[in-house]
PDB file of C-alpha atoms and ligand atoms in Angstrom:
ATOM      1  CA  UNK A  13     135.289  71.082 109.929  1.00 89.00           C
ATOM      2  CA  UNK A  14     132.878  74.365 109.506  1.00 97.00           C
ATOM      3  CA  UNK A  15     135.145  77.258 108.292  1.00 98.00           C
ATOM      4  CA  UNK A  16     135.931  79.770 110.982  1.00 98.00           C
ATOM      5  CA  UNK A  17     134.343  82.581 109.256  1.00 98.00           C
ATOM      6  CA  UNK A  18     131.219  80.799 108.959  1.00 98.00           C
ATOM      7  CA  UNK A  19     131.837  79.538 112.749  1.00 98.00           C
ATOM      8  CA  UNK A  20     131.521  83.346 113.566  1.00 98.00           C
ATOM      9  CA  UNK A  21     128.867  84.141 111.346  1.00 98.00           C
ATOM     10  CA  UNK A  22     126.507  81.397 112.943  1.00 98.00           C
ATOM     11  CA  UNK A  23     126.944  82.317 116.615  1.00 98.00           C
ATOM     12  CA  UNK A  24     126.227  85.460 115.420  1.00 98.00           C
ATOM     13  CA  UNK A  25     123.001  84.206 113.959  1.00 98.00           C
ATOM     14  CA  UNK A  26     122.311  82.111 117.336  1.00 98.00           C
ATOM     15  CA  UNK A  27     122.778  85.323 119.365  1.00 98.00           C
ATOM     16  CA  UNK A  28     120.036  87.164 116.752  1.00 98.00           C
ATOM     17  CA  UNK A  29     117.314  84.351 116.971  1.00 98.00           C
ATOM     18  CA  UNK A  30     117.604  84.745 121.043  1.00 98.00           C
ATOM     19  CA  UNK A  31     117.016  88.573 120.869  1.00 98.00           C
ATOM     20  CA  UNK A  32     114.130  87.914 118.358  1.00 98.00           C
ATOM     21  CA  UNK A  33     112.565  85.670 121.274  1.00 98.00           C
ATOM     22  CA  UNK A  34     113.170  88.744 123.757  1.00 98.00           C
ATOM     23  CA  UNK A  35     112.042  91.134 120.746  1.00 98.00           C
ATOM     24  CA  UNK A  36     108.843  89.483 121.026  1.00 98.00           C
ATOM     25  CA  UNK A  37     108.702  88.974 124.754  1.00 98.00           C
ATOM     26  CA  UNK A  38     108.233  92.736 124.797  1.00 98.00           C
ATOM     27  CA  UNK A  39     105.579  92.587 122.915  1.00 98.00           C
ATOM     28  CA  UNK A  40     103.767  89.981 124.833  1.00 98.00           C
ATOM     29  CA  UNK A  41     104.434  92.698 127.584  1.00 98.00           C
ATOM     30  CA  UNK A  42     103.068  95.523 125.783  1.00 98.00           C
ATOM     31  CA  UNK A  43     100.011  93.782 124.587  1.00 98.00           C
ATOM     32  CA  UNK A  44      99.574  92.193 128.230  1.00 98.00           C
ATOM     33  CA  UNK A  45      99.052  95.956 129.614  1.00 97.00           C
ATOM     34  CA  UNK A  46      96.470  96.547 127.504  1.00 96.00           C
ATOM     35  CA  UNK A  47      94.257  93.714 127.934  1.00 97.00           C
ATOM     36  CA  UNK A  48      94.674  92.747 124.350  1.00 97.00           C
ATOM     37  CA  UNK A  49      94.737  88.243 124.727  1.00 98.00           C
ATOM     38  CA  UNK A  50      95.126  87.666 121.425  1.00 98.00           C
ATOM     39  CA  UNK A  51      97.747  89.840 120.429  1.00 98.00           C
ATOM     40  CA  UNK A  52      99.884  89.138 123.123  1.00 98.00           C
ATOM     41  CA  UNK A  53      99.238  85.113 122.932  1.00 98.00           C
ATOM     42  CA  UNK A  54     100.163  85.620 119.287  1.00 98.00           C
ATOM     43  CA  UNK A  55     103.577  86.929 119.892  1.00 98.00           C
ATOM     44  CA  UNK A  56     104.106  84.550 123.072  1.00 98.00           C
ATOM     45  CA  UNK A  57     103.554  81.964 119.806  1.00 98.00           C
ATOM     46  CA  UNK A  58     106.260  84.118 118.118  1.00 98.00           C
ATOM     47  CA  UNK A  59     108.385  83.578 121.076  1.00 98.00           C
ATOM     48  CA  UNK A  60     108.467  80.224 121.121  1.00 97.00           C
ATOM     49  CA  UNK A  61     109.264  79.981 117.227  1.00 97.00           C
ATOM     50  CA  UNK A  62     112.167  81.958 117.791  1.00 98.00           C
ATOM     51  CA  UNK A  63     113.624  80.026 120.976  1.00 97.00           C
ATOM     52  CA  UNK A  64     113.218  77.209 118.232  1.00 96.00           C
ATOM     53  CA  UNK A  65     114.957  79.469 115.388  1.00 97.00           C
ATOM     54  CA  UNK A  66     117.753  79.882 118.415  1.00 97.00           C
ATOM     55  CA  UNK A  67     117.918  75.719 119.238  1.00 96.00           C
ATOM     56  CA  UNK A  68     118.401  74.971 115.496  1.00 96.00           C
ATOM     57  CA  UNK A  69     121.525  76.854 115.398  1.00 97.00           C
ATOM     58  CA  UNK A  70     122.771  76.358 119.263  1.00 96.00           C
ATOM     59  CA  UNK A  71     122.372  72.485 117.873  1.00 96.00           C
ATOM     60  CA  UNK A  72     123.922  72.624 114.500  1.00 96.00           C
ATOM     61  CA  UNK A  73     126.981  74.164 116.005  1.00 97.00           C
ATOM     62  CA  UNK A  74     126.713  71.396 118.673  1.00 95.00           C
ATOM     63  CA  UNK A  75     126.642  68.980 116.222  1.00 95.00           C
ATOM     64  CA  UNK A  76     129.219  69.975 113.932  1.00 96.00           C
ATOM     65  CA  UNK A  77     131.919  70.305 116.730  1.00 96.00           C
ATOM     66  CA  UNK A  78     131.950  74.293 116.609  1.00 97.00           C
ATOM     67  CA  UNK A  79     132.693  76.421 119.728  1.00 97.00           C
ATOM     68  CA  UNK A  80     129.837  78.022 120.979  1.00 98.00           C
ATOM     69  CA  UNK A  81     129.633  81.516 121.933  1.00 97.00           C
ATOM     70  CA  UNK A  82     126.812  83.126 124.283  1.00 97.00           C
ATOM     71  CA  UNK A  83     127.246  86.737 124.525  1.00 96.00           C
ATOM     72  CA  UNK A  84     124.527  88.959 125.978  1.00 98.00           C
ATOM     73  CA  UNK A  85     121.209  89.329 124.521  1.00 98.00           C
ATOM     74  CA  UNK A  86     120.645  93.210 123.908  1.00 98.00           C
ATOM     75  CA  UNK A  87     117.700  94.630 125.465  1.00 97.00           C
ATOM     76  CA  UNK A  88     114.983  95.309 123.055  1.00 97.00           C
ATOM     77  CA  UNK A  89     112.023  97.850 122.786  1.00 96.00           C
ATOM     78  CA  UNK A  90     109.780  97.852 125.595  1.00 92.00           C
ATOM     79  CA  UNK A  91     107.572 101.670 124.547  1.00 94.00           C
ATOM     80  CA  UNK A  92     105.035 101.104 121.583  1.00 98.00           C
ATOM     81  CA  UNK A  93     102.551 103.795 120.144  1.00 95.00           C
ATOM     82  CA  UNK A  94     100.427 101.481 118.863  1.00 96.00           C
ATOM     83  CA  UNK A  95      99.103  97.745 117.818  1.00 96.00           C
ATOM     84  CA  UNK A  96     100.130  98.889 114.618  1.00 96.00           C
ATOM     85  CA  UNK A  97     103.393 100.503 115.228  1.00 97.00           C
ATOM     86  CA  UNK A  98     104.248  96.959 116.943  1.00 98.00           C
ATOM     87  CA  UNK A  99     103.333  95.480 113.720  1.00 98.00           C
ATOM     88  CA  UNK A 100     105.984  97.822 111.956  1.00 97.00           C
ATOM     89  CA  UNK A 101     108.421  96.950 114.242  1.00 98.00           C
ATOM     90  CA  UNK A 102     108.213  93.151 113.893  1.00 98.00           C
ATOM     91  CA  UNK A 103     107.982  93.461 110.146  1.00 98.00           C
ATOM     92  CA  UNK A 104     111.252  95.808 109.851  1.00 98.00           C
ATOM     93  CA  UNK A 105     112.517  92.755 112.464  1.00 98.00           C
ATOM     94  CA  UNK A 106     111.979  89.941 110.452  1.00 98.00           C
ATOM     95  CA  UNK A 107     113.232  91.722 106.780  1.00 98.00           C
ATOM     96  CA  UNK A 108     116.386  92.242 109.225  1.00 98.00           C
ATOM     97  CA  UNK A 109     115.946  88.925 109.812  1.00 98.00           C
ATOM     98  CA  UNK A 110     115.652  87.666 106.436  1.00 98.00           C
ATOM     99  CA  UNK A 111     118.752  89.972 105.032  1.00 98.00           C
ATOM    100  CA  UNK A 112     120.607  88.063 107.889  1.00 98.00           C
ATOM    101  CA  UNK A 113     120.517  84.628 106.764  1.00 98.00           C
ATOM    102  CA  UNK A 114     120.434  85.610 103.727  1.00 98.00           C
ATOM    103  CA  UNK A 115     124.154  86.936 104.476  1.00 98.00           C
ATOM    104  CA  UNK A 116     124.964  83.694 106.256  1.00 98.00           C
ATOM    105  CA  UNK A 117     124.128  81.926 102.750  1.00 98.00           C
ATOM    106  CA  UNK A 118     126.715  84.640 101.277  1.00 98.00           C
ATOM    107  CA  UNK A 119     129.262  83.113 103.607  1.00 98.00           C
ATOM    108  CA  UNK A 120     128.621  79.541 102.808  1.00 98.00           C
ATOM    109  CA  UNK A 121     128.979  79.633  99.161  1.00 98.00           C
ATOM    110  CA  UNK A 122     131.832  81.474  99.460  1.00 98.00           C
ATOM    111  CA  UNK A 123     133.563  79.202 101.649  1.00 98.00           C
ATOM    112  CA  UNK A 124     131.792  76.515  99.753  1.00 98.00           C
ATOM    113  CA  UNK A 125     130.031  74.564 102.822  1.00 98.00           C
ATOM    114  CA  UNK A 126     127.250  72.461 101.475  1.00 97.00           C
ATOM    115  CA  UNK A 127     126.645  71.320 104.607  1.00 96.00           C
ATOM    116  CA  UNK A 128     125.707  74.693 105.850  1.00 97.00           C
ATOM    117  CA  UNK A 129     123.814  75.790 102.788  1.00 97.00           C
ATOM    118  CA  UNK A 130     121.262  72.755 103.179  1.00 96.00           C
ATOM    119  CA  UNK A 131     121.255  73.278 106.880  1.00 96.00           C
ATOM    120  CA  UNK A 132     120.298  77.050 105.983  1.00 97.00           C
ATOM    121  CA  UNK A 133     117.746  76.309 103.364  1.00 97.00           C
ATOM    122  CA  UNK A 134     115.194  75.733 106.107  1.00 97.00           C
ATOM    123  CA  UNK A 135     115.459  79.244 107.702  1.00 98.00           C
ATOM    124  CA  UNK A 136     115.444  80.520 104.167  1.00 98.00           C
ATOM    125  CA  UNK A 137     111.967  79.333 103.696  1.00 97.00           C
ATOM    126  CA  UNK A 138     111.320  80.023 107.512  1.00 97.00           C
ATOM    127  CA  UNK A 139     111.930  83.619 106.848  1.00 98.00           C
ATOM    128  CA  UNK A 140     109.814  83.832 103.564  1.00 98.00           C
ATOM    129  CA  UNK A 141     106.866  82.880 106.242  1.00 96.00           C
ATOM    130  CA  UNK A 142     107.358  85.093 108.833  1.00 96.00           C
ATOM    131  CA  UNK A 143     107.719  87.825 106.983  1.00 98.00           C
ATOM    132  CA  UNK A 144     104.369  87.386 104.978  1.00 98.00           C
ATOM    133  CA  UNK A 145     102.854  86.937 108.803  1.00 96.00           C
ATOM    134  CA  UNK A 146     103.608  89.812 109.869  1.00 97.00           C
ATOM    135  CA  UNK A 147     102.764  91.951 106.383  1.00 98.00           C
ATOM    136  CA  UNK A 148      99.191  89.974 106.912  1.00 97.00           C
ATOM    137  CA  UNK A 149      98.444  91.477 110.361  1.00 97.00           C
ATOM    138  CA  UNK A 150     100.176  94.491 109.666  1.00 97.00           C
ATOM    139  CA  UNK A 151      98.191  95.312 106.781  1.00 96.00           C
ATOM    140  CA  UNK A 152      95.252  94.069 108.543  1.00 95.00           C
ATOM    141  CA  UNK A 153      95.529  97.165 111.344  1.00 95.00           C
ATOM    142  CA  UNK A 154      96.331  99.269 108.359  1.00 94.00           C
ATOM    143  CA  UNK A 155      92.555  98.505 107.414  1.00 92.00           C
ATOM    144  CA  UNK A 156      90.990  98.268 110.523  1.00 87.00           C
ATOM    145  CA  UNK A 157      92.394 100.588 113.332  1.00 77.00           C
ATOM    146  CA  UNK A 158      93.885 100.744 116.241  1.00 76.00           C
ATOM    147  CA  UNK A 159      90.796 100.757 118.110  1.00 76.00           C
ATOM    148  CA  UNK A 160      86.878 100.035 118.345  1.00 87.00           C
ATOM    149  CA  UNK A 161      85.667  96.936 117.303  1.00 92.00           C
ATOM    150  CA  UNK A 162      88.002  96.411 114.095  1.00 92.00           C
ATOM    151  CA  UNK A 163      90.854  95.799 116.814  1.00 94.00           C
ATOM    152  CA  UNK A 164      88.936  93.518 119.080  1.00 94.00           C
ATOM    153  CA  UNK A 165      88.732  91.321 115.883  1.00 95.00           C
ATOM    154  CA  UNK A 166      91.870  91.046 115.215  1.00 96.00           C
ATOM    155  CA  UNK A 167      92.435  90.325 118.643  1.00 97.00           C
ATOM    156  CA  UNK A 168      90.212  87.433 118.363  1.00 97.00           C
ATOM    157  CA  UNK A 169      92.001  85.841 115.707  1.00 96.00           C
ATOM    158  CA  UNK A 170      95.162  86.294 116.831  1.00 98.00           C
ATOM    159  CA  UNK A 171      93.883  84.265 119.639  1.00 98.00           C
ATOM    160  CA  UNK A 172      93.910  81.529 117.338  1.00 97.00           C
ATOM    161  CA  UNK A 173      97.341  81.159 116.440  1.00 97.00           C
ATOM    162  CA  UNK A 174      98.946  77.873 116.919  1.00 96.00           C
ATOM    163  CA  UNK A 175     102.341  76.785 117.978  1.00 96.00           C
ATOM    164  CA  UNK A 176     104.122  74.098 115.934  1.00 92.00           C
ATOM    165  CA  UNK A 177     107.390  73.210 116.952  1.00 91.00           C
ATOM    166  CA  UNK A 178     110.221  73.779 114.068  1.00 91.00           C
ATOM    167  CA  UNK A 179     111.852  70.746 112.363  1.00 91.00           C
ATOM    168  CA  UNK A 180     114.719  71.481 111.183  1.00 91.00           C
ATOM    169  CA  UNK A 181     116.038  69.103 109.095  1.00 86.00           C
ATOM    170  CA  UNK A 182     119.193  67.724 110.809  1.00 82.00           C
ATOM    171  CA  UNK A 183     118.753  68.868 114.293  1.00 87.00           C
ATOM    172  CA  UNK A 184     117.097  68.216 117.400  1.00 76.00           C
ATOM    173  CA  UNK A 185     115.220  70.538 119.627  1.00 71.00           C
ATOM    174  CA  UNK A 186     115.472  69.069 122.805  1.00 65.00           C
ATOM    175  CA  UNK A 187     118.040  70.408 124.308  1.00 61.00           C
TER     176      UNK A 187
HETATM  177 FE1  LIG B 204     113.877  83.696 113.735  1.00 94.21          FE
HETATM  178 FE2  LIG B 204     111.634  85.581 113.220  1.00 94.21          FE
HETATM  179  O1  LIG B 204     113.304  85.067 112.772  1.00 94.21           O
END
């Protein structure tokens, strides 16, 4: 039986991978308005990863017999300056992200869950990934610009990006 404080701690985390997916969504909005394909088909990709992020833990609950809780999803930032300001955004998101399971970790050992700690282990490295996504893109706009043709490039190979569904080691996706 998964310890109620680390019961708590992953609905939490459930609740935070769904408002990553509308996080994102905005984006996709934001991008959408201006035209921009690739950017916004690269954060529908992001979307989709975290509506996976969201399934691994809705499941891994599931499966270990916890109660699930579904709260409201806050509503996110919908107003951008910039391609790059976006990109600031979704990197402070995902360090947020990152300190989160990183917490959720904390609360494992301490209630010495193994169980938990394996199941975590994936999002760990997860995190480690997104992160140096975002950073690459970010840093990218740094160098190129918000506009002319340095941005339509990017666009283009953001238009690129690929969606893999997660496995997560343990859990299934379908839901
Ligand atoms: Fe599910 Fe991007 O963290």
């Amino acid at each position: 039986m998964i310890h109620e404080k680390m019961q708590e701690a992953l609905n939490q985390q459930l609740n935070k991978e769904f408002y990553s997916a509308y996080f994102y969504l905005g984006m996709v909005d934001y991008f959408s308005h201006l035209d921009l394909e690739g950017f916004a088909h690269y954060f529908r990709v992001q979307v989709q990863e975290e509506r996976d992020h969201a399934l691994g833990f809705f499941n891994y609950l599931l499966k270990t017999g916890c109660p699930v809780q579904l709260p409201s999803i806050a509503q996110p930032p919908q107003n951008f300056n910039s391609p790059l300001n976006v990109f600031e955004l979704a990197l402070h998101h995902e360090e947020f992200v990152t300190q989160s399971i990183y917490s959720l970790m904390d609360v494992a050992q301490e209630v010495r869950d193994h169980q938990t700690q394996v199941f975590l282990q994936w999002y760990i490295t997860e995190q480690s990934e997104e992160e140096d996504n975002m950073t690459r893109v970010y840093n990218r706009l740094k160098l190129a610009g918000n506009e002319g043709s340095g941005l339509f490039m990017i666009d283009n190979e953001l238009a690129q990006r690929l969606y893999t569904p997660a496995v997560i080691p343990g859990v299934t996706l379908i839901i």
